[in-house]
Amino acid sequence: MTDITYSVFNIPIRLTDERWTHIVENHDDMAGYYFDVLETVAEPTWVLEGDEDELWAVKVVSKEKVLLVMYKELKERNDGFIPILSGQLFLQQKFKNS
């Protein structure tokens, strides 16, 4: 099964079962966040450019936590997908450790 959400640039972004399984196998803390991942792409707080043509959708969940979803847009094909890593970042931990 594949779910599709639309990015802020109105590009359909696919999340396949295979990719979701890959994400959760590597980040088990994301297991309960399937629909939050799709929502983060559709309604992010910020969209940042990554190093390898990917975009990073960031959604603030609380003062201490954000969701980060990396995705790719293929504008010439009007298509996109979530290829790899998505995760939660705990901001206070990052700031305290840096």
XYZ file of N, CA, C and O in Angstrom:
392
model
N 0.835 -1.178 0.000
C 0.000 0.000 0.000
C 0.884 1.248 0.000
O 1.968 1.264 0.551
N 0.406 2.269 -0.642
C 1.119 3.537 -0.702
C 0.164 4.661 -0.337
O -0.935 4.735 -0.867
N 0.573 5.496 0.587
C -0.192 6.703 0.882
C 0.497 7.876 0.228
O 1.715 7.900 0.064
N -0.309 8.847 -0.153
C 0.208 10.039 -0.815
C -0.258 11.264 -0.050
O -1.421 11.360 0.343
N 0.679 12.168 0.159
C 0.358 13.472 0.709
C 0.915 14.512 -0.256
O 1.664 14.167 -1.171
N 0.555 15.745 -0.102
C 1.045 16.795 -0.993
C 1.958 17.735 -0.227
O 1.629 18.181 0.867
N 3.107 18.016 -0.825
C 4.061 18.933 -0.203
C 3.525 20.362 -0.264
O 2.521 20.634 -0.935
N 4.215 21.264 0.380
C 3.827 22.677 0.333
C 3.966 23.244 -1.084
O 3.403 24.290 -1.376
N 4.691 22.536 -1.950
C 4.844 22.955 -3.340
C 3.844 22.237 -4.244
O 3.989 22.239 -5.466
N 2.866 21.595 -3.639
C 1.776 20.881 -4.316
C 2.264 19.718 -5.184
O 1.693 19.419 -6.221
N 3.335 19.057 -4.753
C 3.854 17.860 -5.415
C 3.379 16.650 -4.605
O 3.525 16.630 -3.382
N 2.799 15.630 -5.262
C 2.401 14.434 -4.512
C 3.640 13.685 -4.012
O 4.572 13.440 -4.776
N 3.642 13.351 -2.740
C 4.767 12.664 -2.101
C 4.273 11.305 -1.624
O 3.347 11.216 -0.817
N 4.903 10.234 -2.139
C 4.502 8.869 -1.807
C 5.248 8.348 -0.584
O 6.444 8.611 -0.420
N 4.531 7.600 0.232
C 5.147 6.829 1.320
C 4.657 5.397 1.165
O 3.492 5.102 1.402
N 5.562 4.522 0.711
C 5.190 3.120 0.485
C 5.337 2.319 1.772
O 6.072 2.722 2.685
N 4.683 1.183 1.821
C 4.830 0.277 2.968
C 6.289 -0.147 3.134
O 6.796 -0.230 4.249
N 6.953 -0.413 2.005
C 8.353 -0.850 2.048
C 9.230 0.223 2.691
O 10.071 -0.064 3.523
N 9.036 1.474 2.327
C 9.840 2.565 2.899
C 9.503 2.779 4.365
O 10.383 3.031 5.184
N 8.199 2.682 4.694
C 7.814 2.861 6.090
C 8.435 1.776 6.956
O 8.949 2.051 8.040
N 8.410 0.537 6.469
C 9.024 -0.570 7.213
C 10.510 -0.293 7.413
O 11.054 -0.483 8.505
N 11.180 0.177 6.377
C 12.605 0.515 6.473
C 12.839 1.603 7.530
O 13.762 1.499 8.343
N 12.018 2.626 7.504
C 12.173 3.724 8.467
C 12.003 3.212 9.899
O 12.817 3.478 10.778
N 10.958 2.437 10.129
C 10.663 1.971 11.489
C 11.700 0.952 11.964
O 12.049 0.926 13.152
N 12.211 0.130 11.046
C 13.250 -0.827 11.437
C 14.508 -0.109 11.921
O 15.225 -0.616 12.769
N 14.784 1.050 11.364
C 15.982 1.800 11.753
C 15.721 2.864 12.810
O 16.665 3.390 13.398
N 14.469 3.211 13.004
C 14.089 4.228 13.998
C 12.794 3.780 14.645
O 11.717 4.286 14.323
N 12.903 2.824 15.544
C 11.684 2.255 16.142
C 10.876 3.278 16.930
O 9.686 3.089 17.163
N 11.489 4.395 17.314
C 10.751 5.446 18.003
C 9.731 6.117 17.083
O 8.866 6.856 17.534
N 9.801 5.853 15.769
C 8.872 6.452 14.814
C 7.643 5.578 14.565
O 6.749 5.969 13.813
N 7.560 4.409 15.188
C 6.511 3.436 14.874
C 5.101 4.008 14.966
O 4.244 3.666 14.172
N 4.834 4.866 15.895
C 3.486 5.400 16.058
C 3.237 6.710 15.324
O 2.214 7.357 15.548
N 4.129 7.071 14.420
C 4.058 8.396 13.807
C 3.774 8.387 12.299
O 4.081 9.344 11.609
N 3.197 7.316 11.788
C 2.962 7.200 10.346
C 2.212 8.423 9.800
O 2.673 9.076 8.869
N 1.061 8.707 10.370
C 0.252 9.810 9.853
C 0.883 11.174 10.179
O 0.703 12.134 9.439
N 1.642 11.246 11.258
C 2.361 12.476 11.582
C 3.438 12.761 10.535
O 3.697 13.919 10.211
N 4.059 11.712 10.014
C 5.062 11.888 8.955
C 4.397 12.490 7.717
O 4.892 13.458 7.138
N 3.260 11.915 7.326
C 2.544 12.462 6.158
C 2.105 13.906 6.407
O 2.228 14.765 5.534
N 1.624 14.183 7.593
C 1.175 15.529 7.927
C 2.334 16.518 7.961
O 2.182 17.687 7.573
N 3.490 16.062 8.408
C 4.659 16.943 8.452
C 5.058 17.397 7.051
O 5.437 18.550 6.844
N 4.953 16.509 6.071
C 5.256 16.899 4.686
C 4.209 17.897 4.180
O 4.541 18.877 3.515
N 2.958 17.681 4.529
C 1.868 18.531 4.034
C 1.803 19.882 4.740
O 1.494 20.901 4.113
N 2.091 19.880 6.033
C 1.942 21.099 6.826
C 3.137 21.298 7.758
O 2.994 21.263 8.985
N 4.312 21.483 7.186
C 5.504 21.643 8.032
C 5.575 23.027 8.663
O 4.966 23.981 8.169
N 6.343 23.124 9.710
C 6.674 24.427 10.269
C 7.717 25.099 9.382
O 7.630 26.292 9.126
N 8.685 24.309 8.920
C 9.720 24.788 8.000
C 10.000 23.721 6.959
O 9.844 22.525 7.219
N 10.475 24.152 5.803
C 11.043 23.250 4.801
C 12.457 23.750 4.525
O 12.653 24.917 4.194
N 13.422 22.848 4.696
C 14.826 23.185 4.499
C 15.375 22.384 3.325
O 14.893 21.285 3.037
N 16.383 22.929 2.653
C 17.042 22.190 1.581
C 18.143 21.325 2.176
O 18.953 21.803 2.970
N 18.176 20.055 1.776
C 19.216 19.142 2.225
C 20.437 19.211 1.328
O 20.497 20.011 0.396
N 21.412 18.354 1.589
C 22.665 18.352 0.842
C 22.587 17.627 -0.496
O 23.417 17.834 -1.362
N 21.607 16.715 -0.649
C 21.565 15.877 -1.850
C 20.211 15.998 -2.547
O 19.571 14.996 -2.849
N 19.785 17.208 -2.769
C 18.522 17.494 -3.464
C 17.278 17.062 -2.706
O 16.193 17.065 -3.269
N 17.441 16.650 -1.469
C 16.261 16.303 -0.687
C 15.773 17.543 0.066
O 16.510 18.513 0.229
N 14.555 17.486 0.491
C 13.990 18.540 1.324
C 13.749 17.970 2.710
O 13.491 16.777 2.864
N 13.835 18.827 3.687
C 13.593 18.421 5.069
C 12.367 19.163 5.563
O 12.397 20.385 5.710
N 11.307 18.436 5.795
C 10.108 19.022 6.388
C 10.240 18.893 7.899
O 10.472 17.800 8.424
N 10.119 19.995 8.578
C 10.270 20.016 10.036
C 8.970 20.515 10.638
O 8.419 21.532 10.197
N 8.474 19.799 11.626
C 7.258 20.222 12.311
C 7.524 20.252 13.807
O 7.976 19.268 14.396
N 7.249 21.386 14.396
C 7.420 21.518 15.838
C 6.283 20.786 16.523
O 5.105 21.049 16.262
N 6.628 19.839 17.377
C 5.646 19.056 18.117
C 5.440 19.663 19.505
O 4.321 19.728 20.001
N 6.532 20.077 20.113
C 6.473 20.706 21.440
C 7.730 21.561 21.582
O 8.550 21.630 20.669
N 7.906 22.185 22.746
C 9.103 23.001 22.964
C 10.379 22.161 22.889
O 11.441 22.655 22.568
N 10.228 20.876 23.184
C 11.404 20.016 23.242
C 11.576 19.111 22.035
O 12.613 18.465 21.879
N 10.553 19.028 21.164
C 10.626 17.997 20.134
C 10.102 18.497 18.799
O 9.121 19.231 18.743
N 10.782 18.080 17.722
C 10.307 18.313 16.362
C 10.335 16.984 15.614
O 11.078 16.067 15.966
N 9.480 16.880 14.594
C 9.558 15.752 13.668
C 10.306 16.229 12.432
O 10.083 17.343 11.958
N 11.173 15.395 11.918
C 11.938 15.691 10.714
C 11.639 14.607 9.691
O 11.799 13.422 9.979
N 11.181 15.021 8.517
C 10.897 14.077 7.441
C 11.677 14.525 6.213
O 11.490 15.638 5.722
N 12.551 13.655 5.736
C 13.294 13.933 4.512
C 12.515 13.360 3.340
O 12.042 12.227 3.406
N 12.409 14.150 2.284
C 11.708 13.663 1.099
C 12.308 14.282 -0.150
O 13.052 15.251 -0.082
N 11.993 13.667 -1.284
C 12.481 14.169 -2.572
C 11.301 14.546 -3.434
O 10.281 13.862 -3.434
N 11.489 15.609 -4.178
C 10.497 16.040 -5.162
C 11.104 15.931 -6.548
O 12.237 16.361 -6.761
N 10.364 15.332 -7.467
C 10.752 15.268 -8.869
C 9.757 16.143 -9.614
O 8.755 15.667 -10.136
N 10.037 17.440 -9.624
C 9.064 18.404 -10.156
C 8.747 18.155 -11.630
O 7.613 18.351 -12.058
N 9.746 17.720 -12.415
C 9.502 17.471 -13.840
C 8.515 16.315 -14.056
O 7.877 16.234 -15.096
N 8.413 15.434 -13.089
C 7.466 14.306 -13.170
C 6.222 14.525 -12.314
O 5.360 13.658 -12.251
N 6.178 15.631 -11.579
C 5.101 15.894 -10.630
C 4.939 14.700 -9.673
O 3.847 14.166 -9.482
N 6.069 14.293 -9.085
C 6.107 13.107 -8.235
C 7.127 13.345 -7.131
O 8.046 14.165 -7.276
N 6.975 12.638 -6.047
C 7.937 12.702 -4.969
C 7.781 11.516 -4.051
O 6.817 10.759 -4.148
N 8.757 11.339 -3.150
C 8.714 10.173 -2.265
C 9.528 10.430 -1.009
O 10.372 11.326 -0.971
N 9.234 9.636 -0.002
C 9.992 9.669 1.244
C 10.944 8.484 1.166
O 10.515 7.342 1.280
N 12.258 8.742 0.935
C 13.174 7.645 0.664
C 13.794 6.994 1.889
O 14.049 5.791 1.885
N 14.099 7.771 2.884
C 14.910 7.207 3.959
C 14.491 7.720 5.310
O 13.367 7.566 5.710
N 15.404 8.353 5.921
C 15.310 8.707 7.329
C 14.219 9.716 7.636
O 14.074 10.722 6.976
N 13.489 9.411 8.652
C 12.605 10.361 9.299
C 12.819 10.145 10.782
O 13.132 9.044 11.218
N 12.665 11.152 11.549
C 12.925 10.949 12.956
C 12.424 12.074 13.818
O 11.895 13.063 13.333
N 12.590 11.861 15.085
C 12.243 12.862 16.072
C 13.544 13.458 16.580
O 14.524 12.752 16.761
N 13.557 14.720 16.775
C 14.700 15.364 17.386
C 14.239 15.982 18.689
O 13.211 16.655 18.728
N 15.000 15.754 19.715
C 14.701 16.337 21.001
C 15.622 17.542 21.166
O 16.823 17.396 21.351
N 15.056 18.726 21.050
C 15.845 19.936 20.949
C 16.697 20.208 22.180
O 17.847 20.568 22.062
N 16.155 20.025 23.363
C 16.939 20.325 24.559
C 18.152 19.412 24.641
O 19.220 19.846 25.031
N 17.990 18.155 24.250
C 19.135 17.252 24.267
C 20.201 17.731 23.295
O 21.374 17.715 23.606
N 19.790 18.173 22.118
C 20.754 18.648 21.134
C 21.487 19.876 21.641
O 22.678 20.003 21.506
N 20.760 20.824 22.229
C 21.392 22.033 22.718
C 22.277 21.756 23.925
O 23.342 22.311 24.048
N 21.852 20.873 24.804
C 22.657 20.579 25.979
C 23.951 19.871 25.611
O 24.965 20.056 26.244
N 23.899 19.046 24.553
C 25.072 18.288 24.166
C 26.023 19.072 23.275
O 27.122 18.648 23.037
N 25.579 20.192 22.737
C 26.475 20.919 21.826
C 27.193 22.033 22.523
O 27.125 22.262 23.656
